[in-house]
Short mmCIF file of C-alpha atoms in Angstrom, two decimals:
data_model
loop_
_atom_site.label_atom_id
_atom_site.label_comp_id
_atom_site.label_asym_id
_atom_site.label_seq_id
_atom_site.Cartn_x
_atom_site.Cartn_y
_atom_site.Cartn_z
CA UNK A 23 -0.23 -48.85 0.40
CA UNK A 24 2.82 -46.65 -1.09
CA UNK A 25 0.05 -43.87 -1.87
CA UNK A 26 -1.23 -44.17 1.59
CA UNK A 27 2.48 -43.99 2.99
CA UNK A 28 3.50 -40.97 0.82
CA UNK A 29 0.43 -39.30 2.35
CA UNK A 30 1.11 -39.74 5.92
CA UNK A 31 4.30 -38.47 5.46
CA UNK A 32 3.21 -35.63 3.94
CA UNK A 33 0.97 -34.83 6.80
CA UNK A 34 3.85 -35.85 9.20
CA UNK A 35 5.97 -33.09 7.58
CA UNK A 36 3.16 -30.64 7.29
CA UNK A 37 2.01 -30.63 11.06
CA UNK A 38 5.71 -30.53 12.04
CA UNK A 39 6.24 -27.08 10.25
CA UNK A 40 4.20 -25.31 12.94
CA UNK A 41 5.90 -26.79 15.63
CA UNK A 42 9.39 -26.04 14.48
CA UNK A 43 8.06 -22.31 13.83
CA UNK A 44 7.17 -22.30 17.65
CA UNK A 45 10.89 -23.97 18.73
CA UNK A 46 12.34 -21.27 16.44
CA UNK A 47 10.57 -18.63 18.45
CA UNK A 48 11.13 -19.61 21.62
CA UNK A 49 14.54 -20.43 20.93
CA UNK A 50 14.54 -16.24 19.93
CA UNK A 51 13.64 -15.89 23.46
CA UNK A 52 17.32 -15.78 24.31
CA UNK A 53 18.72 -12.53 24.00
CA UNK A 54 22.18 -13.79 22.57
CA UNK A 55 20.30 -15.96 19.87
CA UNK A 56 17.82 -13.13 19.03
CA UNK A 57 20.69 -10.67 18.28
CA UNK A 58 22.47 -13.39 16.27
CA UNK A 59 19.32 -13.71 14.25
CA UNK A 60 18.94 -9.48 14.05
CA UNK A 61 22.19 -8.38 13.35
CA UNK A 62 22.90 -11.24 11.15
CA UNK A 63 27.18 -10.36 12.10
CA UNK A 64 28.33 -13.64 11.34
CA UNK A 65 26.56 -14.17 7.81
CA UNK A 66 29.55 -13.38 5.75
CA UNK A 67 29.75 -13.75 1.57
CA UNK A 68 33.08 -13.07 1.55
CA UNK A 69 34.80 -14.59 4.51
CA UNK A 70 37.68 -15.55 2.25
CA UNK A 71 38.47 -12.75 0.78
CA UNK A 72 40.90 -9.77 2.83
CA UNK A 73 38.84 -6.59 3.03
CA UNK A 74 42.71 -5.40 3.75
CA UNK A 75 43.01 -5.76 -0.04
CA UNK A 76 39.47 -3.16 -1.27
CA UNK A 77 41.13 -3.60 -5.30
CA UNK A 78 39.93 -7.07 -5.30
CA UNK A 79 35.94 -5.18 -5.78
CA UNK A 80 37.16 -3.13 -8.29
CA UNK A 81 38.54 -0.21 -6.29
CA UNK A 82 42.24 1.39 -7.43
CA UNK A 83 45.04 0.76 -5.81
CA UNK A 84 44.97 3.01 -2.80
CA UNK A 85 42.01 4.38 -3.44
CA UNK A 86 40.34 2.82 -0.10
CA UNK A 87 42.78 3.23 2.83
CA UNK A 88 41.64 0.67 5.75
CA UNK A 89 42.26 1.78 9.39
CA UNK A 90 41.01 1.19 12.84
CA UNK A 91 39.31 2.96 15.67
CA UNK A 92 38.81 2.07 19.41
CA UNK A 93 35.42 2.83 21.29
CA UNK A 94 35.57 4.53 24.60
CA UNK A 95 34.36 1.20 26.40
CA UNK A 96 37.41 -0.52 24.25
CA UNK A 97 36.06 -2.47 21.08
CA UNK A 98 37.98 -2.14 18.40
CA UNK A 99 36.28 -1.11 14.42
CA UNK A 100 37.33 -1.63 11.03
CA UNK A 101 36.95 1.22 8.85
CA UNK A 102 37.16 2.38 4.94
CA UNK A 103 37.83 5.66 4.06
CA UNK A 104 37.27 5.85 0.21
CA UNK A 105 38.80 8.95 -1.90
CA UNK A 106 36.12 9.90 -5.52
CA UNK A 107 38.20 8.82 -8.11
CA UNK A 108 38.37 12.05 -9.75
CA UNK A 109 40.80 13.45 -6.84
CA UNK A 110 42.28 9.97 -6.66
CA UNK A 111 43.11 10.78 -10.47
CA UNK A 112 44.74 13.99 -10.01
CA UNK A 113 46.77 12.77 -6.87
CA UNK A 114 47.80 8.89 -8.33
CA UNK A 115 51.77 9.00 -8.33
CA UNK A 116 51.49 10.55 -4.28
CA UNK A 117 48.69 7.80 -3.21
CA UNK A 118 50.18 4.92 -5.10
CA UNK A 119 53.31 5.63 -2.32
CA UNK A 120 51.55 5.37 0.49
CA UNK A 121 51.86 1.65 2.39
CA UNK A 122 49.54 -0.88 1.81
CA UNK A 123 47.33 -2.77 3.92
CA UNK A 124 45.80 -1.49 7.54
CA UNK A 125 47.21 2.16 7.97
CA UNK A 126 48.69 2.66 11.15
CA UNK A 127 48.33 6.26 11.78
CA UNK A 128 45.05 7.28 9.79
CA UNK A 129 44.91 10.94 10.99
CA UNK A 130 47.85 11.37 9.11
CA UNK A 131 47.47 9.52 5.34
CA UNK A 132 47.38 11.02 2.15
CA UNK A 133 43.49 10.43 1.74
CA UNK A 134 42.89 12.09 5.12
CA UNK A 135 45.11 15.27 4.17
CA UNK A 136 43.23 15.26 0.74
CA UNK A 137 39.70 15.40 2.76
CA UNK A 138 40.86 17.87 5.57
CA UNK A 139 42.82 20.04 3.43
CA UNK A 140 40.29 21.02 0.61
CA UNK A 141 37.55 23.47 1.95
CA UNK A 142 35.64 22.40 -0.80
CA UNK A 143 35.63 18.50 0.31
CA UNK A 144 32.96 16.73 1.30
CA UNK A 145 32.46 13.34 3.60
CA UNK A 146 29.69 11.22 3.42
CA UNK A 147 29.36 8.87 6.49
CA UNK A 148 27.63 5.46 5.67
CA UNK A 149 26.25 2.98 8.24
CA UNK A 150 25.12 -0.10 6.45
CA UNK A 151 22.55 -2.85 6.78
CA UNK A 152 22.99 -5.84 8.79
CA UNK A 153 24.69 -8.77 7.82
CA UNK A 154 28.25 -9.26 6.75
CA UNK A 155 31.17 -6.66 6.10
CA UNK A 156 31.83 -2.87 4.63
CA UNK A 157 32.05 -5.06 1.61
CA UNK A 158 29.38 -7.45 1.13
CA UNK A 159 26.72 -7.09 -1.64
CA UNK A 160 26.03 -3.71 -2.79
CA UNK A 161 28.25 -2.15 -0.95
CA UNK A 162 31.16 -1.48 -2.46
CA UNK A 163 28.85 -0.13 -5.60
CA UNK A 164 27.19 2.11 -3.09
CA UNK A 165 30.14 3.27 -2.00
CA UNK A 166 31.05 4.64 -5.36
CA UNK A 167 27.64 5.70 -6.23
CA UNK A 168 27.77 7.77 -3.07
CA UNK A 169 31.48 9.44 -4.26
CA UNK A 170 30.17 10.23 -7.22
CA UNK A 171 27.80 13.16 -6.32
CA UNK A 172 30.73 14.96 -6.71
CA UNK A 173 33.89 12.87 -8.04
CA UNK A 174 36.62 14.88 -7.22
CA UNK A 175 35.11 16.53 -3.54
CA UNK A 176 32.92 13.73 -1.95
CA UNK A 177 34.87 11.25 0.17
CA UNK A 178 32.79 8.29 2.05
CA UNK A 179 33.63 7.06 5.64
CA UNK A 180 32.52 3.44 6.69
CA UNK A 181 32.95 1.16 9.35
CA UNK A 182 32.02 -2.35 10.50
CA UNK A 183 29.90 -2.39 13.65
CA UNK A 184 30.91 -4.29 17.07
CA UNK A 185 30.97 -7.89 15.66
CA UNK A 186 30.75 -7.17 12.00
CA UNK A 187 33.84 -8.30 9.82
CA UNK A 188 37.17 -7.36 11.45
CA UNK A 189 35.83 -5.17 14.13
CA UNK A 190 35.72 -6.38 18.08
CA UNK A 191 33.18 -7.48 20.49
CA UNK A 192 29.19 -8.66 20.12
CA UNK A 193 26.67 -6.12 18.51
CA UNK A 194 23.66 -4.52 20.49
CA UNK A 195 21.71 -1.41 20.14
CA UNK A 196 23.60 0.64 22.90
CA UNK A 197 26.97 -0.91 21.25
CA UNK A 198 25.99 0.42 17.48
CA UNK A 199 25.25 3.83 18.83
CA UNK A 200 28.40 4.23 20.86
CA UNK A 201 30.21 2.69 17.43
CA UNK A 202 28.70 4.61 14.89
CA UNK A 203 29.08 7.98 17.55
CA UNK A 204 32.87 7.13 17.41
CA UNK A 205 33.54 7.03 14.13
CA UNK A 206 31.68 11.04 13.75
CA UNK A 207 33.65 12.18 16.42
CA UNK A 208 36.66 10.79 14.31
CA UNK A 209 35.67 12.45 11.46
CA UNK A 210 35.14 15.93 13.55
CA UNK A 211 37.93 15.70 15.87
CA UNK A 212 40.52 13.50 14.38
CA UNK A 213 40.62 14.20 10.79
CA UNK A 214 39.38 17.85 11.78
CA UNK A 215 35.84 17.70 8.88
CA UNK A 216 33.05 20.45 9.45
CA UNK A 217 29.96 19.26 10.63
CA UNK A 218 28.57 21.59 7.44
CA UNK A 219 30.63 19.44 5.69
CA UNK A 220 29.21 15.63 6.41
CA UNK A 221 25.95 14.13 5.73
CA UNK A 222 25.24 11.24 7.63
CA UNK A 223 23.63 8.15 5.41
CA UNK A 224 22.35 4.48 6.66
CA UNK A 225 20.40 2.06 4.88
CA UNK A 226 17.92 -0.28 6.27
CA UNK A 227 19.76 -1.37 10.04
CA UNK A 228 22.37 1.40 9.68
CA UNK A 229 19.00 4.00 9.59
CA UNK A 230 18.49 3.45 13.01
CA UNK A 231 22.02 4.17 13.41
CA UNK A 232 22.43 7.00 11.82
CA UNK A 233 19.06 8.41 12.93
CA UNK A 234 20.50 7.33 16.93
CA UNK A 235 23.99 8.83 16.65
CA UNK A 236 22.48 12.26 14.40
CA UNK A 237 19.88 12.89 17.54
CA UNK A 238 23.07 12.31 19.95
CA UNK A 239 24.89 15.14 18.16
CA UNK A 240 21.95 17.29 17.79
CA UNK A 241 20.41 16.79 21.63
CA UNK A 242 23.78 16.52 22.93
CA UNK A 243 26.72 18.57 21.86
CA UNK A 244 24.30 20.58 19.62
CA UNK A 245 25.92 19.68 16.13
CA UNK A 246 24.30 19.76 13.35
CA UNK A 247 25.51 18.24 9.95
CA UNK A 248 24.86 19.66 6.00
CA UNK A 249 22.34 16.79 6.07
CA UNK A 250 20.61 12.99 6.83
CA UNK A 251 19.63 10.47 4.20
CA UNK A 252 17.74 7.34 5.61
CA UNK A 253 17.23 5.07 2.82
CA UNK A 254 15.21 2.27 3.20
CA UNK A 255 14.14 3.09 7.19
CA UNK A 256 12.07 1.38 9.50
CA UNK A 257 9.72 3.53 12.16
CA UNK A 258 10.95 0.31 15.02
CA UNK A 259 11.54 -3.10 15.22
CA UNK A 260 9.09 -4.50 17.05
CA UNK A 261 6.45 -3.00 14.76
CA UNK A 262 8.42 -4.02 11.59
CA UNK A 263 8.93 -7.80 12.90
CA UNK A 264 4.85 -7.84 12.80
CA UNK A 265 4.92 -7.77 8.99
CA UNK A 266 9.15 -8.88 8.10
CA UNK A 267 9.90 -11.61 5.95
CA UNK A 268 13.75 -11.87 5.68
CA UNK A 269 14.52 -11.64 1.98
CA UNK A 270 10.64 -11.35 1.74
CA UNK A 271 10.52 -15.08 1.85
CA UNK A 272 10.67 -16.48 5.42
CA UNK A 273 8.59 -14.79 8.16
CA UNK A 274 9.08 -13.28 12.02
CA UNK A 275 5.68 -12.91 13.83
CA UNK A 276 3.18 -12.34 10.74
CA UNK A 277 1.81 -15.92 10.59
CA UNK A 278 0.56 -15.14 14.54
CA UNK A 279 -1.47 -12.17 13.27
CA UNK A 280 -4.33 -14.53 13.94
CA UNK A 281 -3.52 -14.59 17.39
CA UNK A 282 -2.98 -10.91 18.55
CA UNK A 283 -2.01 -11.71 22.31
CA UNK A 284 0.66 -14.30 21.51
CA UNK A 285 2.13 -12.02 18.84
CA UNK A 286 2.22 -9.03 21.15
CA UNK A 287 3.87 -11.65 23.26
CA UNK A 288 6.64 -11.82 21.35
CA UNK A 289 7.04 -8.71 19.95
CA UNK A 290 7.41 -7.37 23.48
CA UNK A 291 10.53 -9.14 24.35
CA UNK A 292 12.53 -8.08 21.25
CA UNK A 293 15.83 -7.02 22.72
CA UNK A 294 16.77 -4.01 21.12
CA UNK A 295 13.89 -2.38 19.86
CA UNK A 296 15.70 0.58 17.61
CA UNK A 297 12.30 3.50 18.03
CA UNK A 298 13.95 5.28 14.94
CA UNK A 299 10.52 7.30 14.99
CA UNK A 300 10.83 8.58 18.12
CA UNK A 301 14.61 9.38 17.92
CA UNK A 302 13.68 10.96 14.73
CA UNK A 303 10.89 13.09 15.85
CA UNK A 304 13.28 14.00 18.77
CA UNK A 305 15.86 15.05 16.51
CA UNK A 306 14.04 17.07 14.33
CA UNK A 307 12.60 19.04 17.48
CA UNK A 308 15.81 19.88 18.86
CA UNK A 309 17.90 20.93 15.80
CA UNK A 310 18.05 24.29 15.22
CA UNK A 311 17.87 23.74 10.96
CA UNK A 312 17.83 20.28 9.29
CA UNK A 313 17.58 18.79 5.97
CA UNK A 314 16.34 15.14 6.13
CA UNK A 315 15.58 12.71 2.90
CA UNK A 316 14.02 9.83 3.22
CA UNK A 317 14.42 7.43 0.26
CA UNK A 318 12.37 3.94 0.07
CA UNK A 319 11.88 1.64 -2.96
CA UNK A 320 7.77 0.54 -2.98
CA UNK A 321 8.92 -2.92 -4.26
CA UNK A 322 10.79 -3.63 -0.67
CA UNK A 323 9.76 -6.69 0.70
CA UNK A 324 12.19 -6.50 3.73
CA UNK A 325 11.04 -3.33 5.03
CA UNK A 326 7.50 -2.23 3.62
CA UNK A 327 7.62 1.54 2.01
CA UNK A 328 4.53 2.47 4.77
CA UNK A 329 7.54 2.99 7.66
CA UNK A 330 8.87 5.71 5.53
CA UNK A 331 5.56 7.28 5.65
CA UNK A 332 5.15 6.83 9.63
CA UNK A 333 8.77 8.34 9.76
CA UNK A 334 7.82 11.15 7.07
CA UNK A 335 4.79 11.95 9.15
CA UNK A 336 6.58 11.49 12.86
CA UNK A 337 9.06 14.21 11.38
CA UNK A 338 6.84 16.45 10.02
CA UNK A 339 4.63 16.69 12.96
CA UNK A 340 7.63 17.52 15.05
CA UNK A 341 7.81 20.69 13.23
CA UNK A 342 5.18 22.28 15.20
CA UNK A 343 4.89 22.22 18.81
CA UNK A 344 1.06 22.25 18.34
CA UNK A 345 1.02 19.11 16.44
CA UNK A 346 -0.34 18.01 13.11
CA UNK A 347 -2.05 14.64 12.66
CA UNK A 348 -1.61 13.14 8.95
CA UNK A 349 -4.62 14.61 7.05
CA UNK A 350 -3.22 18.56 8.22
CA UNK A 351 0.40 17.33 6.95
CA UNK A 352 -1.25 15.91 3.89
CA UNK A 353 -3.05 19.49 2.92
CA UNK A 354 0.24 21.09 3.57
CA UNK A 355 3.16 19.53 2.04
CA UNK A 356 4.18 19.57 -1.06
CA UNK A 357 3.61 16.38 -3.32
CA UNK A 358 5.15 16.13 -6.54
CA UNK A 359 4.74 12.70 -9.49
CA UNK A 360 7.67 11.85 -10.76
CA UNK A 361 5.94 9.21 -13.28
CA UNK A 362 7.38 6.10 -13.58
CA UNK A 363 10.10 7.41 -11.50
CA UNK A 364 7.86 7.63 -8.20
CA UNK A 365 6.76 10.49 -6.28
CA UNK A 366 8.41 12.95 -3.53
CA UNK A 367 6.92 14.37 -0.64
CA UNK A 368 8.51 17.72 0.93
CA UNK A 369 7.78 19.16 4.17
CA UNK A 370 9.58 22.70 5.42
CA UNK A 371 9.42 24.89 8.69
CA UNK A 372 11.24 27.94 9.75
CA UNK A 373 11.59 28.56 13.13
CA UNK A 374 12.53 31.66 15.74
CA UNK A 375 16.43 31.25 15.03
CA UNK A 376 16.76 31.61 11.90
CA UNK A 377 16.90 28.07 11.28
CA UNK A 378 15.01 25.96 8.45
CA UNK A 379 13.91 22.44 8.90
CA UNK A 380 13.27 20.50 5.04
CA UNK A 381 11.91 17.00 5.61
CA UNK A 382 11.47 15.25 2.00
CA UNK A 383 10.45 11.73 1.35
CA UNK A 384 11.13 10.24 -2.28
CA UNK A 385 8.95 6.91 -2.63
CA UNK A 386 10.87 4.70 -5.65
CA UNK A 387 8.38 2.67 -8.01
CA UNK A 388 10.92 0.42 -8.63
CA UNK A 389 14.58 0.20 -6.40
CA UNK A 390 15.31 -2.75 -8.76
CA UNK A 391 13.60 -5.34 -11.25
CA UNK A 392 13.55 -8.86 -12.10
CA UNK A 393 16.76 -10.71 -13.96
CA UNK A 394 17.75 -14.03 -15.23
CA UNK A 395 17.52 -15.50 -11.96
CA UNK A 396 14.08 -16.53 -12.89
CA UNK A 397 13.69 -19.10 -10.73
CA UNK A 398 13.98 -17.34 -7.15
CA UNK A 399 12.55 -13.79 -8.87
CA UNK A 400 10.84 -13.09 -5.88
CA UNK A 401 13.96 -13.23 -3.42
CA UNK A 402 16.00 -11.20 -6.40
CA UNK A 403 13.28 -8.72 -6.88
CA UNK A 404 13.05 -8.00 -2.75
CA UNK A 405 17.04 -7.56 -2.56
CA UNK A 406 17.11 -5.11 -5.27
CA UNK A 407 14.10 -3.15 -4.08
CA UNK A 408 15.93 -3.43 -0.67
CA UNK A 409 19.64 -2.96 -1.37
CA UNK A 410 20.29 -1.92 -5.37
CA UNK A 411 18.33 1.04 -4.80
CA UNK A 412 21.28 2.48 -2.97
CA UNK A 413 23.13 2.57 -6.05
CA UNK A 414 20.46 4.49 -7.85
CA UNK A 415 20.81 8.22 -9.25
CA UNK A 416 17.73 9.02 -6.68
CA UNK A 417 20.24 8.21 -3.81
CA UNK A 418 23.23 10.46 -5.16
CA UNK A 419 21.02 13.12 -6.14
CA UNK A 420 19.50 13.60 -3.09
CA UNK A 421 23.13 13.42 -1.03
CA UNK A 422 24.48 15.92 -4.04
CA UNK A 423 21.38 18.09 -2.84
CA UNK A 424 22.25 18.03 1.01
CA UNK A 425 25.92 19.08 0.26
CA UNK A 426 24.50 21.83 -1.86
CA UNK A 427 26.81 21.24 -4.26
#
């Protein structure tokens, strides 16, 4: 009788995992509780800790100076500007002077006049992932990673999107665009930076940011920066919720891949849909010269490395005004093995201006490994490929290579 028991209520909690899948997905139905799910803005690490205070992740005092922007339709970001530690070095006794906390005039710091006064500066601009704050997981490493290209010229710009952190309002695709467009046209009109001087670089979510707010520039005002680095990219949602598995563990829409209609179903009513490969294939039409880098780790099990190929190929292709389906790109570009490294692809075009479009793709073996945590190795093995590979010398190579440093 216990054994028979123990059985039925195995079956009882068996047949009810299907039906809470299905509430779960109708319940995603609802735009508000979709975007919660997407954007992940209230999934915080480090909700007690004051991202006013930057030395409690190991920065120097000073070294990050915190400061807000307002959107034209009135939402109100959190941003990091954070000076390479090499400059930070040389200009200690004046930065450790400056107030702490929120700045209230940020076109006017010490940082800022360090960035717009040396011609030989540099600013990275990095839109992150979803989930969280400017400072949650890898970030902060990234951050430094990113400076270090160059540790005494190459600055980094952040901000938390519409909902994220500190920063104002509810987050949506239209909102991130108009958020992430702000804080460039700080950077080019406020603290006065070349466009030749900023690459533009977003990982995972913040690709289809950057990619979004690059093709406004480019389409728009006809501004072109030294360079883009998508790391970690996805061609669009809807097409990436067919396979995702947050943290590689819990699934979207693949276990209706049996059932094509109902899956199709759902993907069609995904809210903000984020066609990164159309934006980008846009964008690299209209620019006049371009140097794109797509980065992707083939142990990601949040976003599989076959987007960057879609993306690689979507760019490529809108090189030519003929076209090129995959096979032509494939007998043209240039592939090279990087052993146990990886491999990189590299695509280039000149065009009737004098321009020159470069297109590479570097495809990681490994953007991380297993550790001690042997016990949930999968989920640790999918965040590294996912998020640690941001920290890797591929990454600030590649952004050192864009600034032609």
């Amino acid at each position: 009788m216990a054994l028979a028991g123990s059985l039925k209520k195995t079956f009882l909690v068996i047949g009810a995992i299907p039906l809470l899948y299905i509430s779960v997905l109708l319940l995603l139905l609802n735009g508000r509780v979709q975007r919660h799910a997407l954007y992940a803005h209230k999934v915080n690490t480090a909700w007690w800790q004051d991202l006013n205070e930057p030395e409690q992740w190991g920065f120097l005092k000073n070294q990050v100076q915190t400061f807000n922007l307002t959107t034209p339709d009135g939402e109100v970001l959190y941003a990091w500007h954070i000076v390479p530690v090499s400059l930070y070095s040389k200009n200690q006794k004046a930065l450790l002077l400056e107030p702490l906390g929120l700045a209230s005039d940020a076109s006017n710091t010490r940082a800022i006049r360090l960035l717009r006064e040396d011609p030989e500066s540099r600013l990275v601009i990095s839109f992150h992932g979803n989930a969280g704050t400017v400072a949650q997981g890898w970030r902060t490493d990234t951050y430094r990673a990113l400076a270090a290209a160059a540790a005494d010229k190459v600055h980094v710009l952040t901000v938390d999107y519409r909902g994220f952190g500190y920063s104002t309002g509810s987050p949506t695709e239209e909102g991130l665009i108009v958020d992430g467009v702000t804080l460039v046209n700080w950077a080019l009109e406020v603290a006065n930076i070349p466009p030749d001087r900023i690459v533009i670089v977003g990982q995972s979510l913040g690709t289809a940011v950057a990619t979004a707010v690059t093709e406004h520039f480019i389409v728009q005002r006809q501004i072109e920066f030294a360079g883009v680095a998508l790391i970690a990219a996805f061609s669009d949602l809807p097409t990436l919720m067919l396979t995702y598995a947050a943290g590689g563990v819990v699934p979207f829409l693949s276990p209706l891949r049996i059932y094509p209609k109902v899956q199709q179903f759902f993907s069609h009513r995904i809210k903000d849909t984020w066609r990164t490969r159309d934006r980008l294939a846009n964008m690299v039409r209209h620019s006049r010269k371009l140097d794109l880098v797509l980065i992707h780790a083939k142990n990601d099990y949040d976003i599989p490395w076959s987007h960057s190929n879609a993306l690689f190929y979507a760019a490529a292709n809108a090189t030519s005004e003929r076209g090129m389906n995959p096979k032509l790109i494939d007998g043209i570009k240039q592939h090279v093995d990087l052993g146990a490294q990886g491999w990189t692809n590299i695509w280039t075009a000149a065009n009737d201006h004098d321009g020159f479009k470069r297109i590479q793709q570097i495809i990681l073996r490994r953007g991380g490994g297993f550790d001690s945590y042997i016990n949930v190795a999968v989920k640790t093995y999918s965040f590294l490929g996912h998020n640690r590979i941001m920290t890797y010398d591929s990454v600030r190579k590649a952004v050192f290579e864009l600034f032609k440093l």
